[in-house]
PDB file of C-alpha atoms in Angstrom:
ATOM      1  CA  MET A   1      46.888 109.045 127.908  1.00 67.00           C
ATOM      2  CA  PHE A   2      43.954 108.003 130.076  1.00 66.00           C
ATOM      3  CA  SER A   3      41.734 110.211 132.220  1.00 70.00           C
ATOM      4  CA  ILE A   4      38.964 108.763 134.370  1.00 70.00           C
ATOM      5  CA  ASP A   5      36.621 110.983 136.383  1.00 77.00           C
ATOM      6  CA  SER A   6      38.908 114.016 136.499  1.00 85.00           C
ATOM      7  CA  TYR A   7      39.023 115.811 133.146  1.00 86.00           C
ATOM      8  CA  HIS A   8      35.718 117.651 133.671  1.00 87.00           C
ATOM      9  CA  TYR A   9      37.159 119.393 136.754  1.00 84.00           C
ATOM     10  CA  PHE A  10      39.859 121.273 134.847  1.00 88.00           C
ATOM     11  CA  ALA A  11      39.255 121.054 131.095  1.00 88.00           C
ATOM     12  CA  ALA A  12      35.654 122.019 130.334  1.00 87.00           C
ATOM     13  CA  GLU A  13      36.515 125.066 128.221  1.00 90.00           C
ATOM     14  CA  GLU A  14      36.913 125.125 124.460  1.00 92.00           C
ATOM     15  CA  GLY A  15      40.568 125.317 123.510  1.00 93.00           C
ATOM     16  CA  PHE A  16      41.910 123.699 126.698  1.00 94.00           C
ATOM     17  CA  PHE A  17      42.873 120.410 125.062  1.00 95.00           C
ATOM     18  CA  GLU A  18      44.545 122.121 122.112  1.00 94.00           C
ATOM     19  CA  ALA A  19      46.475 124.606 124.267  1.00 95.00           C
ATOM     20  CA  LYS A  20      47.355 122.601 127.382  1.00 95.00           C
ATOM     21  CA  ILE A  21      47.496 118.925 126.427  1.00 94.00           C
ATOM     22  CA  LEU A  22      48.063 118.558 122.686  1.00 96.00           C
ATOM     23  CA  PRO A  23      51.555 120.153 122.725  1.00 96.00           C
ATOM     24  CA  PHE A  24      52.773 117.374 125.039  1.00 96.00           C
ATOM     25  CA  LEU A  25      51.486 114.447 122.975  1.00 96.00           C
ATOM     26  CA  ASN A  26      53.562 112.517 120.458  1.00 96.00           C
ATOM     27  CA  GLU A  27      52.518 111.699 116.916  1.00 96.00           C
ATOM     28  CA  LYS A  28      49.937 108.906 116.717  1.00 97.00           C
ATOM     29  CA  ALA A  29      49.092 109.332 120.404  1.00 97.00           C
ATOM     30  CA  VAL A  30      45.725 108.061 121.596  1.00 97.00           C
ATOM     31  CA  VAL A  31      43.725 109.693 124.373  1.00 96.00           C
ATOM     32  CA  PHE A  32      40.826 108.093 126.241  1.00 95.00           C
ATOM     33  CA  ILE A  33      38.715 110.158 128.634  1.00 94.00           C
ATOM     34  CA  GLY A  34      35.863 108.834 130.788  1.00 93.00           C
ATOM     35  CA  ILE A  35      33.820 111.421 132.688  1.00 93.00           C
ATOM     36  CA  PRO A  36      30.376 111.878 134.176  1.00 93.00           C
ATOM     37  CA  GLY A  37      28.069 113.646 131.768  1.00 93.00           C
ATOM     38  CA  ILE A  38      24.544 114.495 130.845  1.00 93.00           C
ATOM     39  CA  LYS A  39      22.544 112.761 128.104  1.00 91.00           C
ATOM     40  CA  ASN A  40      21.917 116.050 126.299  1.00 84.00           C
ATOM     41  CA  GLU A  41      22.106 119.732 127.097  1.00 74.00           C
ATOM     42  CA  TYR A  42      18.364 120.166 127.820  1.00 77.00           C
ATOM     43  CA  GLY A  43      18.207 123.552 126.205  1.00 66.00           C
ATOM     44  CA  GLY A  44      21.114 124.887 128.258  1.00 71.00           C
ATOM     45  CA  ARG A  45      19.337 124.114 131.536  1.00 77.00           C
ATOM     46  CA  SER A  46      21.453 121.170 132.700  1.00 78.00           C
ATOM     47  CA  GLU A  47      22.832 123.120 135.659  1.00 82.00           C
ATOM     48  CA  GLU A  48      19.328 123.931 136.851  1.00 87.00           C
ATOM     49  CA  LEU A  49      18.220 120.331 136.328  1.00 89.00           C
ATOM     50  CA  LEU A  50      21.085 118.762 138.311  1.00 93.00           C
ATOM     51  CA  SER A  51      21.718 121.379 140.999  1.00 93.00           C
ATOM     52  CA  ASP A  52      19.651 119.596 143.695  1.00 94.00           C
ATOM     53  CA  TRP A  53      22.017 116.654 143.417  1.00 95.00           C
ATOM     54  CA  LEU A  54      25.308 118.312 142.399  1.00 93.00           C
ATOM     55  CA  GLY A  55      25.042 121.827 143.795  1.00 92.00           C
ATOM     56  CA  ASP A  56      27.748 124.103 142.376  1.00 89.00           C
ATOM     57  CA  GLU A  57      29.351 121.238 140.427  1.00 89.00           C
ATOM     58  CA  ALA A  58      26.392 120.799 138.039  1.00 89.00           C
ATOM     59  CA  TYR A  59      28.057 123.032 135.439  1.00 88.00           C
ATOM     60  CA  MET A  60      30.725 120.361 134.809  1.00 89.00           C
ATOM     61  CA  PHE A  61      28.251 117.862 133.367  1.00 91.00           C
ATOM     62  CA  LYS A  62      28.320 118.106 129.573  1.00 92.00           C
ATOM     63  CA  SER A  63      26.775 115.885 126.910  1.00 94.00           C
ATOM     64  CA  PRO A  64      29.010 113.763 124.661  1.00 96.00           C
ATOM     65  CA  ALA A  65      28.134 116.145 121.797  1.00 94.00           C
ATOM     66  CA  GLU A  66      29.206 119.152 123.871  1.00 93.00           C
ATOM     67  CA  TRP A  67      32.480 117.404 124.826  1.00 95.00           C
ATOM     68  CA  ARG A  68      33.120 116.909 121.119  1.00 95.00           C
ATOM     69  CA  LYS A  69      32.896 120.682 120.594  1.00 94.00           C
ATOM     70  CA  ILE A  70      35.008 121.419 123.669  1.00 95.00           C
ATOM     71  CA  VAL A  71      37.843 119.099 122.567  1.00 95.00           C
ATOM     72  CA  GLY A  72      37.987 120.895 119.233  1.00 94.00           C
ATOM     73  CA  ASN A  73      39.369 119.996 115.847  1.00 91.00           C
ATOM     74  CA  HIS A  74      43.077 120.707 115.558  1.00 94.00           C
ATOM     75  CA  ASP A  75      44.935 119.740 112.379  1.00 95.00           C
ATOM     76  CA  ARG A  76      46.995 117.216 114.408  1.00 97.00           C
ATOM     77  CA  MET A  77      43.831 115.306 115.305  1.00 97.00           C
ATOM     78  CA  GLU A  78      43.051 112.371 113.054  1.00 97.00           C
ATOM     79  CA  ARG A  79      39.840 111.360 114.814  1.00 97.00           C
ATOM     80  CA  VAL A  80      37.669 112.523 117.721  1.00 97.00           C
ATOM     81  CA  GLU A  81      34.724 110.466 118.933  1.00 97.00           C
ATOM     82  CA  THR A  82      32.382 110.928 121.873  1.00 97.00           C
ATOM     83  CA  TRP A  83      29.639 108.614 123.127  1.00 97.00           C
ATOM     84  CA  GLU A  84      27.601 107.479 126.102  1.00 97.00           C
ATOM     85  CA  MET A  85      29.528 104.684 127.780  1.00 97.00           C
ATOM     86  CA  GLU A  86      27.728 101.377 128.337  1.00 97.00           C
ATOM     87  CA  CYS A  87      29.015 100.821 131.894  1.00 96.00           C
ATOM     88  CA  PHE A  88      26.619 103.359 133.462  1.00 96.00           C
ATOM     89  CA  GLU A  89      24.236 101.080 135.396  1.00 96.00           C
ATOM     90  CA  LEU A  90      26.926  98.616 136.474  1.00 97.00           C
ATOM     91  CA  ALA A  91      29.192 101.401 137.731  1.00 96.00           C
ATOM     92  CA  TRP A  92      26.381 102.906 139.804  1.00 97.00           C
ATOM     93  CA  LYS A  93      25.416  99.492 141.193  1.00 98.00           C
ATOM     94  CA  GLU A  94      29.017  98.912 142.281  1.00 97.00           C
ATOM     95  CA  TRP A  95      29.254 102.422 143.757  1.00 97.00           C
ATOM     96  CA  PHE A  96      26.112 101.893 145.841  1.00 98.00           C
ATOM     97  CA  ALA A  97      27.428  98.515 147.025  1.00 98.00           C
ATOM     98  CA  THR A  98      30.433 100.205 148.648  1.00 97.00           C
ATOM     99  CA  GLY A  99      28.218 101.715 151.339  1.00 97.00           C
ATOM    100  CA  HIS A 100      30.307 104.892 151.200  1.00 97.00           C
ATOM    101  CA  GLU A 101      28.532 107.909 152.687  1.00 97.00           C
ATOM    102  CA  TYR A 102      28.610 109.713 149.313  1.00 96.00           C
ATOM    103  CA  ALA A 103      27.152 106.626 147.609  1.00 97.00           C
ATOM    104  CA  ILE A 104      24.329 106.588 150.133  1.00 97.00           C
ATOM    105  CA  ALA A 105      23.667 110.277 149.465  1.00 96.00           C
ATOM    106  CA  ASP A 106      23.750 109.715 145.680  1.00 97.00           C
ATOM    107  CA  LYS A 107      21.278 106.842 145.921  1.00 97.00           C
ATOM    108  CA  ARG A 108      18.410 109.189 146.820  1.00 96.00           C
ATOM    109  CA  PHE A 109      18.838 110.902 143.425  1.00 97.00           C
ATOM    110  CA  TYR A 110      19.429 107.807 141.285  1.00 97.00           C
ATOM    111  CA  GLU A 111      15.893 107.188 140.008  1.00 96.00           C
ATOM    112  CA  THR A 112      14.843 110.842 139.710  1.00 94.00           C
ATOM    113  CA  LEU A 113      17.939 112.639 138.362  1.00 93.00           C
ATOM    114  CA  ILE A 114      20.918 110.389 137.806  1.00 96.00           C
ATOM    115  CA  LYS A 115      19.440 107.526 135.758  1.00 95.00           C
ATOM    116  CA  PRO A 116      17.073 109.537 133.524  1.00 94.00           C
ATOM    117  CA  TYR A 117      19.371 112.489 132.763  1.00 94.00           C
ATOM    118  CA  THR A 118      23.019 111.582 133.211  1.00 95.00           C
ATOM    119  CA  CYS A 119      25.526 109.262 131.572  1.00 96.00           C
ATOM    120  CA  PHE A 120      29.197 108.540 131.500  1.00 95.00           C
ATOM    121  CA  ALA A 121      30.715 110.291 128.510  1.00 95.00           C
ATOM    122  CA  GLY A 122      33.559 108.673 126.624  1.00 96.00           C
ATOM    123  CA  VAL A 123      36.003 110.716 124.563  1.00 96.00           C
ATOM    124  CA  TYR A 124      38.478 109.167 122.136  1.00 97.00           C
ATOM    125  CA  ILE A 125      41.132 111.267 120.423  1.00 97.00           C
ATOM    126  CA  GLU A 126      43.599 109.860 117.909  1.00 97.00           C
ATOM    127  CA  LEU A 127      46.432 112.005 116.609  1.00 98.00           C
ATOM    128  CA  LYS A 128      48.042 111.935 113.153  1.00 97.00           C
TER     129      LYS A 128
END
């Protein structure tokens, strides 16, 4: 299973993966998730920090460590890893190059909020 830039919209609560996704996965399944995130939780103030840029959607940005907790630790899970993905700067450069109106709006926040505080979080889950 792969999820790119969507999982944080519907699955940011502890227990979601175990209750809603895990029952549908076969033995030895592998799950990769790539989502926008925050480098760390900043003392629980990440929503306040990012709200100028993200508005009401700031709550969805979680650190890789927080995503690890959210995914959980079910007995069917062999391995769960989370990390900051290395494609961050390249992905933003390509996004800005599109000239899309949202990319233009994001560009004003890149140096002050996006680059210093956010990341792309990777999640890898391997089942037994």
